[in-house]
Short mmCIF file of C-alpha atoms in Angstrom, two decimals:
data_model
loop_
_atom_site.label_atom_id
_atom_site.label_comp_id
_atom_site.label_asym_id
_atom_site.label_seq_id
_atom_site.Cartn_x
_atom_site.Cartn_y
_atom_site.Cartn_z
CA UNK G 8 -25.25 -2.48 43.71
CA UNK G 9 -22.74 0.14 44.80
CA UNK G 10 -20.16 -1.35 42.46
CA UNK G 11 -22.63 -1.29 39.56
CA UNK G 12 -23.45 2.37 40.15
CA UNK G 13 -19.77 3.21 40.39
CA UNK G 14 -19.05 1.33 37.15
CA UNK G 15 -21.83 3.17 35.31
CA UNK G 16 -20.79 6.54 36.69
CA UNK G 17 -17.15 6.07 35.74
CA UNK G 18 -18.04 4.78 32.28
CA UNK G 19 -20.37 7.71 31.69
CA UNK G 20 -17.71 10.18 32.82
CA UNK G 21 -15.13 8.46 30.63
CA UNK G 22 -17.34 8.63 27.54
CA UNK G 23 -18.06 12.33 28.12
CA UNK G 24 -14.36 13.11 28.47
CA UNK G 25 -13.41 11.14 25.36
CA UNK G 26 -16.15 12.79 23.29
CA UNK G 27 -15.13 16.22 24.54
CA UNK G 28 -11.52 15.55 23.57
CA UNK G 29 -12.20 14.63 19.94
CA UNK G 30 -10.59 17.13 17.57
CA UNK G 31 -11.68 17.03 13.95
CA UNK G 32 -8.27 18.27 12.82
CA UNK G 33 -6.81 14.97 14.09
CA UNK G 34 -8.89 13.05 11.53
CA UNK G 35 -7.54 12.15 8.12
CA UNK G 36 -8.04 14.90 5.54
CA UNK G 37 -8.14 14.77 1.75
CA UNK G 38 -4.36 15.14 1.45
CA UNK G 39 -3.84 12.20 3.82
CA UNK G 40 -6.23 10.06 1.80
CA UNK G 41 -4.60 11.11 -1.47
CA UNK G 42 -1.17 10.12 -0.15
CA UNK G 43 -2.54 6.89 1.28
CA UNK G 44 -4.16 5.85 -2.00
CA UNK G 45 -1.09 6.95 -3.91
CA UNK G 46 1.19 4.81 -1.74
CA UNK G 47 -1.03 1.79 -1.27
CA UNK G 48 -2.98 1.60 -4.55
CA UNK G 49 -1.22 3.56 -7.31
CA UNK G 50 2.32 2.50 -6.33
CA UNK G 51 1.33 -1.20 -6.12
CA UNK G 52 -0.27 -0.92 -9.58
CA UNK G 53 2.98 0.48 -10.97
CA UNK G 54 4.98 -2.26 -9.24
CA UNK G 55 2.71 -4.97 -10.63
CA UNK G 56 3.12 -3.68 -14.18
CA UNK G 57 6.88 -3.29 -13.73
CA UNK G 58 7.22 -6.78 -12.22
CA UNK G 59 5.21 -8.34 -15.04
CA UNK G 60 7.59 -7.03 -17.69
CA UNK G 61 10.77 -7.52 -15.63
CA UNK F 23 -6.55 1.48 51.90
CA UNK F 24 -7.07 1.82 48.18
CA UNK F 25 -9.74 4.01 46.60
CA UNK F 26 -12.13 1.67 44.69
CA UNK F 27 -13.08 4.44 42.27
CA UNK F 28 -9.45 5.19 41.43
CA UNK F 29 -8.65 1.47 41.16
CA UNK F 30 -11.51 0.81 38.77
CA UNK F 31 -10.74 3.84 36.60
CA UNK F 32 -7.02 3.05 36.44
CA UNK F 33 -7.62 -0.57 35.53
CA UNK F 34 -10.21 0.38 32.93
CA UNK F 35 -7.59 2.56 31.24
CA UNK F 36 -4.53 0.41 31.46
CA UNK F 37 -6.27 -2.89 30.72
CA UNK F 38 -8.27 -1.57 27.78
CA UNK F 39 -11.88 -2.04 28.98
CA UNK F 40 -12.89 1.43 27.87
CA UNK F 41 -11.66 4.08 25.40
CA UNK F 42 -8.43 5.80 26.38
CA UNK F 43 -8.70 9.38 27.54
CA UNK F 44 -7.11 12.00 25.27
CA UNK F 45 -4.50 12.78 27.94
CA UNK F 46 -3.49 9.13 28.13
CA UNK F 47 -2.84 8.79 24.41
CA UNK F 48 0.71 10.01 24.59
CA UNK F 49 2.55 7.73 22.20
CA UNK F 50 4.35 9.64 19.48
CA UNK F 51 4.99 8.55 15.91
CA UNK F 52 8.40 7.03 16.72
CA UNK F 53 7.03 4.85 19.52
CA UNK F 54 4.09 3.71 17.36
CA UNK F 55 6.40 3.02 14.43
CA UNK F 56 8.67 0.99 16.72
CA UNK F 57 5.78 -1.07 18.04
CA UNK F 58 4.45 -1.61 14.50
CA UNK F 59 7.81 -2.77 13.16
CA UNK F 60 8.33 -4.96 16.21
CA UNK F 61 4.94 -6.57 15.56
CA UNK F 62 5.49 -6.94 11.83
CA UNK F 63 8.95 -8.45 11.66
CA UNK F 64 8.97 -12.11 12.59
CA UNK F 65 9.72 -15.54 11.18
CA UNK F 66 6.63 -15.43 9.02
CA UNK F 67 8.72 -13.44 6.56
CA UNK F 68 10.60 -16.69 5.82
CA UNK F 69 7.39 -18.70 5.36
CA UNK F 70 5.78 -16.03 3.18
CA UNK F 71 8.82 -15.44 0.98
CA UNK F 72 9.44 -19.18 0.73
CA UNK F 73 5.86 -19.73 -0.45
CA UNK F 74 6.04 -16.93 -3.03
CA UNK F 75 9.19 -18.59 -4.43
CA UNK F 76 6.94 -21.48 -5.47
CA UNK F 77 5.33 -19.21 -8.05
CA UNK F 78 7.68 -16.35 -8.87
CA UNK F 79 11.36 -15.52 -9.35
CA UNK F 80 13.38 -12.90 -7.50
CA UNK F 81 12.48 -9.74 -9.43
CA UNK F 82 8.74 -10.24 -10.13
CA UNK F 83 8.40 -11.85 -6.69
CA UNK F 84 9.85 -8.79 -4.98
CA UNK F 85 7.60 -6.40 -6.92
CA UNK F 86 4.48 -8.48 -6.28
CA UNK F 87 5.19 -8.94 -2.57
CA UNK F 88 5.55 -5.20 -1.98
CA UNK F 89 2.43 -4.46 -4.03
CA UNK F 90 0.30 -7.09 -2.26
CA UNK F 91 1.49 -5.97 1.13
CA UNK F 92 0.60 -2.33 0.49
CA UNK F 93 -2.87 -3.18 -0.82
CA UNK F 94 -3.50 -5.41 2.20
CA UNK F 95 -2.51 -2.72 4.67
CA UNK F 96 -4.66 -0.20 2.76
CA UNK F 97 -7.74 -2.35 3.43
CA UNK F 98 -6.91 -2.71 7.12
CA UNK F 99 -6.15 0.99 7.58
CA UNK F 100 -9.35 2.10 5.84
CA UNK F 101 -11.37 -0.36 7.92
CA UNK F 102 -10.04 0.30 11.41
CA UNK F 103 -7.89 3.38 11.72
CA UNK F 104 -10.44 6.23 11.43
CA UNK F 105 -12.67 4.90 14.21
CA UNK F 106 -10.06 3.30 16.48
CA UNK F 107 -7.86 6.38 16.47
CA UNK F 108 -10.77 8.81 16.82
CA UNK F 109 -12.02 7.23 20.03
CA UNK F 110 -8.93 5.46 21.37
CA UNK F 111 -10.52 2.02 21.12
CA UNK F 112 -9.35 -1.39 19.97
CA UNK F 113 -10.45 -3.28 16.85
CA UNK F 114 -13.13 -5.35 18.60
CA UNK F 115 -14.95 -2.28 19.94
CA UNK F 116 -14.68 -0.70 16.48
CA UNK F 117 -16.51 -3.71 14.99
CA UNK F 118 -19.66 -3.22 17.11
CA UNK F 119 -21.44 -0.83 14.70
CA UNK F 120 -21.22 -3.41 11.89
CA UNK F 121 -21.74 -6.69 13.75
CA UNK F 122 -23.72 -5.56 16.79
CA UNK F 123 -22.63 -5.48 20.41
CA UNK F 124 -22.73 -9.25 20.70
CA UNK F 125 -21.89 -10.00 17.10
CA UNK F 126 -18.55 -8.21 17.56
CA UNK F 127 -17.43 -11.14 19.70
CA UNK F 128 -17.03 -12.95 16.39
CA UNK F 129 -14.11 -10.56 15.86
CA UNK F 130 -12.75 -11.49 19.27
CA UNK F 131 -12.82 -15.18 18.34
CA UNK F 132 -10.93 -14.39 15.13
CA UNK F 133 -8.46 -12.21 17.01
CA UNK F 134 -7.76 -14.89 19.59
CA UNK F 135 -7.36 -17.64 17.00
CA UNK F 136 -5.13 -15.45 14.85
CA UNK F 137 -2.88 -14.33 17.69
CA UNK F 138 -2.65 -17.78 19.29
CA UNK F 139 -1.92 -19.33 15.88
CA UNK F 140 0.76 -16.85 14.91
CA UNK F 141 2.33 -16.80 18.35
CA UNK F 142 2.54 -20.60 18.24
CA UNK F 143 4.37 -20.40 14.90
CA UNK F 144 6.72 -17.78 16.31
CA UNK F 145 7.48 -19.60 19.53
CA UNK F 146 8.21 -22.85 17.68
CA UNK F 147 10.60 -21.02 15.35
CA UNK F 148 12.15 -19.25 18.30
CA UNK F 149 12.72 -22.57 20.05
CA UNK F 150 14.34 -23.99 16.92
CA UNK F 151 16.61 -20.96 16.48
CA UNK F 152 17.72 -21.03 20.10
CA UNK F 153 18.55 -24.72 19.85
CA UNK F 154 20.45 -24.17 16.58
CA UNK F 155 22.62 -21.48 18.19
CA UNK F 156 23.71 -23.84 20.96
CA UNK F 157 24.34 -26.63 18.45
CA UNK F 158 26.24 -24.30 16.08
CA UNK F 159 28.41 -23.10 18.95
CA UNK F 160 28.98 -26.80 19.83
CA UNK F 161 27.74 -26.24 23.36
CA UNK F 162 25.36 -29.19 22.96
CA UNK F 163 25.19 -32.11 20.57
CA UNK F 164 22.72 -32.69 17.72
CA UNK F 165 20.87 -35.18 19.90
CA UNK F 166 19.73 -32.45 22.27
CA UNK F 167 17.60 -30.77 19.58
CA UNK F 168 14.49 -32.83 20.33
CA UNK F 169 14.48 -31.66 23.94
CA UNK F 170 15.78 -28.11 23.42
CA UNK F 171 13.23 -26.94 20.83
CA UNK F 172 10.08 -27.41 22.95
CA UNK F 173 11.98 -26.34 26.08
CA UNK F 174 13.06 -23.03 24.52
CA UNK F 175 9.56 -22.52 23.08
CA UNK F 176 8.07 -22.92 26.53
CA UNK F 177 10.63 -20.68 28.23
CA UNK F 178 10.12 -17.96 25.60
CA UNK F 179 6.34 -18.07 26.00
CA UNK F 180 6.68 -17.70 29.75
CA UNK F 181 9.16 -14.82 29.19
CA UNK F 182 6.55 -13.01 27.05
CA UNK F 183 4.06 -13.30 29.89
CA UNK F 184 6.60 -12.16 32.48
CA UNK F 185 7.44 -9.02 30.47
CA UNK F 186 3.75 -8.19 30.00
CA UNK F 187 3.15 -8.60 33.74
CA UNK F 188 4.78 -5.22 34.14
CA UNK F 189 1.83 -3.70 32.30
CA UNK F 190 1.21 -2.31 28.83
CA UNK F 191 3.71 0.57 29.26
CA UNK F 192 6.59 -1.88 29.04
CA UNK F 193 5.66 -2.37 25.39
CA UNK F 194 6.81 1.13 24.53
CA UNK F 195 10.46 0.74 25.48
CA UNK F 196 10.79 -2.94 24.59
CA UNK F 197 9.23 -2.64 21.15
CA UNK F 198 11.29 0.34 20.02
CA UNK F 199 14.50 -1.47 20.97
CA UNK F 200 13.41 -4.72 19.28
CA UNK F 201 12.31 -2.84 16.13
CA UNK F 202 15.71 -1.16 15.76
CA UNK F 203 17.66 -4.38 16.27
CA UNK F 204 15.57 -6.56 13.95
CA UNK F 205 15.64 -3.94 11.20
CA UNK F 206 19.45 -3.84 11.27
CA UNK F 207 19.71 -7.64 11.46
CA UNK F 208 17.18 -8.06 8.63
CA UNK F 209 19.11 -5.78 6.28
CA UNK F 210 22.34 -7.54 7.30
CA UNK F 211 20.88 -10.93 6.35
CA UNK F 212 19.64 -9.71 2.94
CA UNK F 213 23.07 -8.24 2.17
CA UNK F 214 24.75 -11.43 3.32
CA UNK F 215 22.43 -13.58 1.20
CA UNK F 216 23.08 -11.54 -1.94
CA UNK F 217 26.83 -11.50 -1.26
CA UNK F 218 27.08 -15.25 -0.56
CA UNK F 219 24.83 -16.43 -3.37
CA UNK F 220 25.42 -13.69 -5.95
CA UNK F 221 22.82 -11.38 -7.46
CA UNK F 222 23.11 -12.89 -10.94
CA UNK F 223 22.37 -16.36 -9.56
CA UNK F 224 19.38 -15.08 -7.60
CA UNK F 225 17.94 -13.07 -10.49
CA UNK F 226 18.24 -16.05 -12.82
CA UNK F 227 16.76 -18.57 -10.37
CA UNK F 228 13.53 -20.15 -11.59
CA UNK F 229 10.42 -20.39 -9.39
CA UNK F 230 10.25 -23.71 -7.60
CA UNK F 231 6.93 -25.13 -8.80
CA UNK F 232 5.01 -22.56 -10.81
CA UNK F 233 1.68 -23.08 -12.50
CA UNK F 234 1.57 -23.10 -16.29
CA UNK F 235 -0.40 -19.85 -16.12
CA UNK F 236 1.79 -16.81 -15.60
CA UNK F 237 -1.30 -14.84 -14.56
CA UNK F 238 -2.14 -17.40 -11.86
CA UNK F 239 1.41 -17.25 -10.49
CA UNK F 240 1.32 -13.51 -10.41
CA UNK F 241 -2.13 -13.31 -8.81
CA UNK F 242 -1.18 -15.89 -6.18
CA UNK F 243 2.01 -14.08 -5.17
CA UNK F 244 -0.01 -10.90 -4.80
CA UNK F 245 -2.83 -12.68 -2.96
CA UNK F 246 -0.51 -14.29 -0.40
CA UNK F 247 0.90 -10.95 0.73
CA UNK F 248 -2.44 -9.18 0.59
CA UNK F 249 -4.14 -11.85 2.73
CA UNK F 250 -1.28 -12.07 5.21
CA UNK F 251 -1.42 -8.32 5.80
CA UNK F 252 -5.09 -8.57 6.71
CA UNK F 253 -3.89 -10.36 9.81
CA UNK F 254 -3.05 -6.87 11.06
CA UNK F 255 -6.74 -6.13 11.49
CA UNK F 256 -6.76 -7.07 15.20
CA UNK F 257 -3.43 -5.36 15.85
CA UNK F 258 -4.17 -1.93 14.36
CA UNK F 259 -6.80 -0.92 16.91
CA UNK F 260 -4.61 -1.99 19.82
CA UNK F 261 -1.70 -0.01 18.41
CA UNK F 262 -3.36 3.24 17.34
CA UNK F 263 -5.48 3.70 20.46
CA UNK F 264 -2.33 4.86 22.24
CA UNK F 265 -1.73 7.74 19.81
CA UNK F 266 -3.72 10.96 19.66
CA UNK F 267 -5.46 11.18 16.29
CA UNK F 268 -5.53 9.37 12.97
CA UNK F 269 -3.03 11.70 11.31
CA UNK F 270 -0.32 10.79 13.80
CA UNK F 271 -1.08 7.09 13.53
CA UNK F 272 -1.44 6.71 9.76
CA UNK F 273 2.14 6.53 8.50
CA UNK F 274 3.66 4.65 11.43
CA UNK F 275 1.06 1.94 10.78
CA UNK F 276 1.40 1.88 6.97
CA UNK F 277 5.19 2.00 7.01
CA UNK F 278 5.67 0.02 10.22
CA UNK F 279 3.25 -2.83 9.49
CA UNK F 280 2.88 -2.88 5.69
CA UNK F 281 6.39 -2.42 4.40
CA UNK F 282 8.59 -4.55 6.68
CA UNK F 283 6.64 -7.74 5.97
CA UNK F 284 7.18 -7.42 2.23
CA UNK F 285 10.72 -6.07 2.41
CA UNK F 286 11.95 -8.77 4.77
CA UNK F 287 10.00 -11.52 3.02
CA UNK F 288 12.62 -10.98 0.35
CA UNK F 289 14.89 -12.98 2.68
CA UNK F 290 12.53 -15.94 2.45
CA UNK F 291 12.11 -15.51 -1.32
CA UNK F 292 15.84 -15.37 -2.02
CA UNK F 293 16.64 -18.17 0.43
CA UNK F 294 14.07 -20.50 -1.13
CA UNK F 295 15.15 -19.67 -4.68
CA UNK F 296 18.82 -20.26 -3.86
CA UNK F 297 18.34 -23.34 -1.68
CA UNK F 298 14.85 -24.77 -2.36
CA UNK F 299 15.00 -27.30 0.47
CA UNK F 300 15.39 -24.42 2.95
CA UNK F 301 11.72 -23.50 2.47
CA UNK F 302 12.73 -19.85 2.86
CA UNK F 303 14.54 -20.25 6.17
CA UNK F 304 18.12 -19.08 5.56
CA UNK F 305 19.45 -20.06 8.96
CA UNK F 306 21.01 -23.43 8.25
CA UNK F 307 22.67 -22.63 4.96
CA UNK F 308 23.95 -19.30 6.24
CA UNK F 309 25.80 -21.26 8.89
CA UNK F 310 26.99 -23.65 6.19
CA UNK F 311 28.12 -20.80 3.94
CA UNK F 312 29.40 -18.26 6.41
CA UNK F 313 30.18 -20.32 9.47
CA UNK F 314 28.93 -19.50 12.94
CA UNK F 315 29.56 -15.77 12.50
CA UNK F 316 27.33 -15.86 9.42
CA UNK F 317 24.47 -17.83 10.90
CA UNK F 318 24.27 -16.46 14.42
CA UNK F 319 22.97 -13.02 13.33
CA UNK F 320 20.17 -14.80 11.47
CA UNK F 321 19.34 -16.84 14.55
CA UNK F 322 19.50 -13.75 16.75
CA UNK F 323 17.13 -12.07 14.31
CA UNK F 324 14.62 -14.90 14.68
CA UNK F 325 14.76 -14.82 18.47
CA UNK F 326 14.42 -11.05 18.81
CA UNK F 327 11.86 -10.59 16.06
CA UNK F 328 9.63 -13.41 17.23
CA UNK F 329 9.79 -12.36 20.84
CA UNK F 330 8.81 -8.77 19.94
CA UNK F 331 5.92 -9.89 17.77
CA UNK F 332 4.62 -12.36 20.33
CA UNK F 333 4.73 -9.61 22.93
CA UNK F 334 2.58 -7.26 20.84
CA UNK F 335 0.26 -10.10 19.83
CA UNK F 336 -0.36 -11.16 23.41
CA UNK F 337 -0.96 -7.54 24.41
CA UNK F 338 -3.52 -7.13 21.60
CA UNK F 339 -5.23 -10.38 22.56
CA UNK F 340 -5.45 -9.19 26.17
CA UNK F 341 -7.04 -5.93 25.01
CA UNK F 342 -9.57 -7.92 23.00
CA UNK F 343 -10.44 -10.15 25.95
CA UNK F 344 -10.87 -7.03 28.09
CA UNK F 345 -13.77 -6.04 25.83
CA UNK F 346 -15.87 -8.86 27.28
CA UNK F 347 -17.84 -7.09 30.01
CA UNK F 348 -18.26 -10.33 31.95
CA UNK F 349 -14.48 -10.51 32.36
CA UNK F 350 -13.91 -6.87 33.28
CA UNK F 351 -12.85 -6.56 36.89
CA UNK F 352 -13.10 -10.30 37.46
CA UNK F 353 -9.73 -11.15 35.98
CA UNK F 354 -6.45 -9.49 36.78
CA UNK F 355 -4.14 -8.25 34.00
CA UNK F 356 -1.85 -11.19 34.68
CA UNK F 357 -4.65 -13.71 34.24
CA UNK F 358 -5.91 -11.97 31.08
CA UNK F 359 -2.46 -12.04 29.47
CA UNK F 360 -2.04 -15.58 30.79
CA UNK F 361 -5.14 -16.62 28.84
CA UNK F 362 -3.31 -15.47 25.72
CA UNK F 363 -0.08 -17.38 26.38
CA UNK F 364 -1.29 -20.71 27.83
CA UNK F 365 -2.69 -22.06 24.52
CA UNK F 366 0.52 -20.95 22.79
CA UNK F 367 2.65 -22.74 25.39
CA UNK F 368 0.62 -25.94 24.98
CA UNK F 369 0.75 -25.90 21.16
CA UNK F 370 4.42 -24.87 20.92
CA UNK F 371 5.56 -27.41 23.50
CA UNK F 372 3.46 -30.48 22.76
CA UNK F 373 1.87 -30.15 19.31
CA UNK F 374 4.43 -28.30 17.22
CA UNK F 375 4.70 -31.01 14.54
CA UNK F 376 0.92 -31.37 14.14
CA UNK F 377 0.53 -27.60 14.06
CA UNK F 378 3.15 -27.19 11.34
CA UNK F 379 1.52 -29.93 9.27
CA UNK F 380 -1.68 -27.84 9.22
CA UNK F 381 -0.21 -24.37 8.95
CA UNK F 382 -1.70 -23.99 5.45
CA UNK F 383 -5.18 -24.31 6.93
CA UNK F 384 -4.37 -21.63 9.44
CA UNK F 385 -3.01 -19.22 6.82
CA UNK F 386 -6.09 -19.86 4.68
CA UNK F 387 -8.39 -19.02 7.55
CA UNK F 388 -6.80 -15.59 7.95
CA UNK F 389 -7.45 -14.27 4.46
CA UNK F 390 -10.89 -15.81 4.23
CA UNK F 391 -12.24 -14.24 7.38
CA UNK F 392 -10.57 -10.85 7.73
CA UNK F 393 -11.25 -9.63 4.17
CA UNK F 394 -15.06 -9.51 4.55
CA UNK F 395 -14.73 -7.85 7.95
CA UNK F 396 -12.61 -5.09 6.43
CA UNK F 397 -15.14 -4.80 3.61
CA UNK F 398 -18.14 -4.21 5.86
CA UNK F 399 -16.26 -1.70 8.01
CA UNK F 400 -15.14 0.27 4.95
CA UNK F 401 -18.68 0.24 3.52
CA UNK F 402 -20.14 1.36 6.83
CA UNK F 403 -17.79 4.32 7.19
CA UNK F 404 -17.20 5.48 3.62
CA UNK F 405 -20.31 4.41 1.67
CA UNK F 406 -23.09 4.61 4.24
CA UNK F 407 -21.14 7.42 5.93
CA UNK F 408 -22.31 6.35 9.35
CA UNK F 409 -20.41 8.06 12.13
CA UNK F 410 -20.08 5.53 14.95
CA UNK F 411 -21.59 6.34 18.31
CA UNK F 412 -19.03 5.98 21.09
CA UNK F 413 -21.78 5.42 23.63
CA UNK F 414 -23.35 2.82 21.41
CA UNK F 415 -20.10 0.85 21.46
CA UNK F 416 -19.83 0.81 25.25
CA UNK F 417 -23.38 1.04 26.61
CA UNK F 418 -25.26 -2.09 25.65
CA UNK F 419 -28.81 -3.32 25.89
CA UNK F 420 -32.18 -2.92 24.14
CA UNK F 421 -32.70 0.52 22.63
CA UNK F 422 -28.99 1.25 22.24
CA UNK F 423 -27.57 1.95 18.76
CA UNK F 424 -25.83 -1.35 18.18
CA UNK F 425 -28.26 -3.72 19.84
CA UNK F 426 -29.98 -4.41 16.48
CA UNK F 427 -31.46 -7.92 16.75
CA UNK F 428 -30.59 -9.26 20.22
CA UNK F 429 -27.11 -7.75 19.93
CA UNK F 430 -26.45 -8.97 16.37
CA UNK F 431 -26.58 -6.91 13.19
CA UNK F 432 -28.25 -9.09 10.50
CA UNK F 433 -26.49 -7.08 7.76
CA UNK F 434 -23.06 -8.02 9.13
CA UNK F 435 -24.13 -11.60 9.83
CA UNK F 436 -25.16 -12.04 6.18
CA UNK F 437 -22.44 -9.96 4.50
CA UNK F 438 -19.46 -11.71 6.13
CA UNK F 439 -20.45 -15.22 4.94
CA UNK F 440 -21.16 -13.76 1.48
CA UNK F 441 -17.61 -12.39 1.43
CA UNK F 442 -16.21 -15.72 2.66
CA UNK F 443 -18.10 -17.58 -0.09
CA UNK F 444 -16.75 -15.14 -2.68
CA UNK F 445 -13.20 -15.78 -1.51
CA UNK F 446 -13.59 -19.54 -1.54
CA UNK F 447 -15.17 -19.48 -5.00
CA UNK F 448 -12.28 -17.43 -6.39
CA UNK F 449 -9.53 -19.31 -4.56
CA UNK F 450 -9.91 -22.39 -2.44
CA UNK F 451 -7.32 -21.53 0.22
CA UNK F 452 -6.64 -25.17 1.06
CA UNK F 453 -6.17 -26.60 -2.42
CA UNK F 454 -5.27 -23.35 -4.24
CA UNK F 455 -7.73 -24.31 -6.97
CA UNK F 456 -9.04 -21.07 -8.49
CA UNK F 457 -11.92 -19.92 -10.66
CA UNK F 458 -12.03 -17.00 -13.08
CA UNK F 459 -11.65 -14.08 -12.69
CA UNK F 460 -9.19 -14.91 -9.88
CA UNK F 461 -6.18 -14.59 -12.17
CA UNK F 462 -7.13 -10.95 -12.84
CA UNK F 463 -8.55 -9.77 -9.51
CA UNK F 464 -7.10 -12.19 -6.89
CA UNK F 465 -9.39 -13.09 -3.95
CA UNK F 466 -8.97 -10.81 -0.95
CA UNK F 467 -9.96 -7.54 -2.62
CA UNK F 468 -13.08 -8.93 -4.36
CA UNK F 469 -14.10 -10.70 -1.14
CA UNK F 470 -13.94 -7.38 0.73
CA UNK F 471 -15.78 -5.54 -2.06
CA UNK F 472 -18.61 -8.10 -2.28
CA UNK F 473 -19.03 -8.25 1.51
CA UNK F 474 -19.06 -4.45 1.70
CA UNK F 475 -21.63 -4.17 -1.09
CA UNK F 476 -23.88 -6.81 0.50
CA UNK F 477 -23.62 -5.05 3.85
CA UNK F 478 -24.45 -1.61 2.40
CA UNK F 479 -27.39 -3.02 0.47
CA UNK F 480 -28.90 -4.80 3.47
CA UNK F 481 -28.38 -1.77 5.71
CA UNK F 482 -30.14 0.44 3.15
CA UNK F 483 -33.01 -2.02 2.78
CA UNK F 484 -33.50 -2.39 6.52
CA UNK F 485 -32.98 1.27 7.47
CA UNK F 486 -36.70 1.91 7.89
CA UNK F 487 -37.04 -1.07 10.25
CA UNK F 488 -34.43 0.22 12.64
CA UNK F 489 -35.44 2.60 15.37
CA UNK F 490 -34.18 6.18 14.91
CA UNK F 491 -31.84 5.88 17.87
CA UNK F 492 -30.36 2.78 16.29
CA UNK F 493 -29.21 4.84 13.35
CA UNK F 494 -28.25 8.10 14.94
CA UNK F 495 -26.34 8.88 18.11
CA UNK F 496 -27.21 6.90 21.20
CA UNK F 497 -29.21 8.36 24.03
CA UNK F 498 -27.61 7.05 27.14
CA UNK F 499 -29.85 8.99 29.46
CA UNK F 500 -33.15 7.70 28.13
CA UNK F 501 -33.45 5.24 30.96
CA UNK F 502 -33.51 2.22 28.66
CA UNK F 503 -29.81 1.47 28.51
CA UNK F 504 -27.91 -0.95 30.61
CA UNK F 505 -24.32 -2.07 30.76
CA UNK F 506 -24.27 -5.75 29.91
CA UNK F 507 -22.22 -6.65 32.94
CA UNK F 508 -20.70 -5.06 35.95
CA UNK F 509 -17.60 -6.17 37.78
CA UNK F 510 -18.26 -7.74 41.12
#
């Protein structure tokens, strides 16, 4: 029982600390998504067309 | 006398039971890039490139492999990175909003099968390479191969476990070193291949056994790389949880996991085109062409690359197993990592031939299952715009956000098989028989799209049936929640 209470208390404290530490500026922004799609969708499309005619 | 509170908290962090604290997520971009490259570069680049050579020549094959690889990693990044890096959690925990707290164990089964399967491939190749070095150096005779291959496979598997015994932090230094060495060796082998065989010969080499349809060949080359890259789904969470924030993690993962597979698969493509019977493995004919000094770097590449990848794979599998509350606190880190290496040791030592005979089935399983999972995660985050509840992912029981129906989300349970059926209709991964419009859209991307659409539709239709606290943030203090298990 003591171990269960300790587990719950530590988990609860951990979740609070993690939630408190979340910074929105660390999330991907529009520029990141634009670069990601450019690199992983537009560039592959160009490569596929280029490879087809190579 | 140890402090039980400190012990529990330390183990929960280092062994991956719970989200990492912001202060613990100290890995920089270089370390994450190193670990990603170390995970990505392994002998599968020979198998993949060798298979693409069946359908495509050197130039279109190279273009298609890079394109497929980038699209595959895009799906994985969109599916896992925003949530895993926001909370410092692994891929299995990140799947709970879509599959339910119990349904997410489906992801754990996939993770375990994927890692054990790939690690078995790697350890068998590593055993072969080690034996070939000794034979090439004439330290042992040809007759010793039958004994040496399984022996080296077993020793290498045990070595992976021994390194991981020192804890997850060992990954940081080991992986960066391995990544640097395999990158240099990989480039060296490509240069050597082109120099020994000649660029004109390679560029003019015909595909080994193409279909009559140029579109089918093209789509299949793309599909192979796209599907293979989905195998990174379990790895991404385990990797990015160590880094603070998605922005820091994004490019090390895209560049470290997505690009090396395609770039180094060029080795397999060129090797198979130049010497079809090599199957994409350049080792033997590099020794034949360049002597021992030519072949040993290739063999060293195999040993280092496979060891590094198996290390990361076993670490990721251990993190996944640590998500099972019933195991938390009951198993030590050594036992948890041991559970990841024992099946590999058994397969690599005793069943290597049978495993290689069925490797096509294994590769098929990867693309078929991970594509729908990526699809439902992308739909959940970007279309439904649900923001996952951290508490919901770690506090289980009736009334919690991801309990749904006895711990399973019916939307995920229906959408994943729908995605699997879509894939199999478009491309039977065992026979490679396809149906239109496969030649235009391939199979992985449509499978993810259909699964995502089915998931979004069912979630919309069932929204009114879910309790408010099953849609919005969890309420851990409402007295109705309960951790599913507590360490003894």
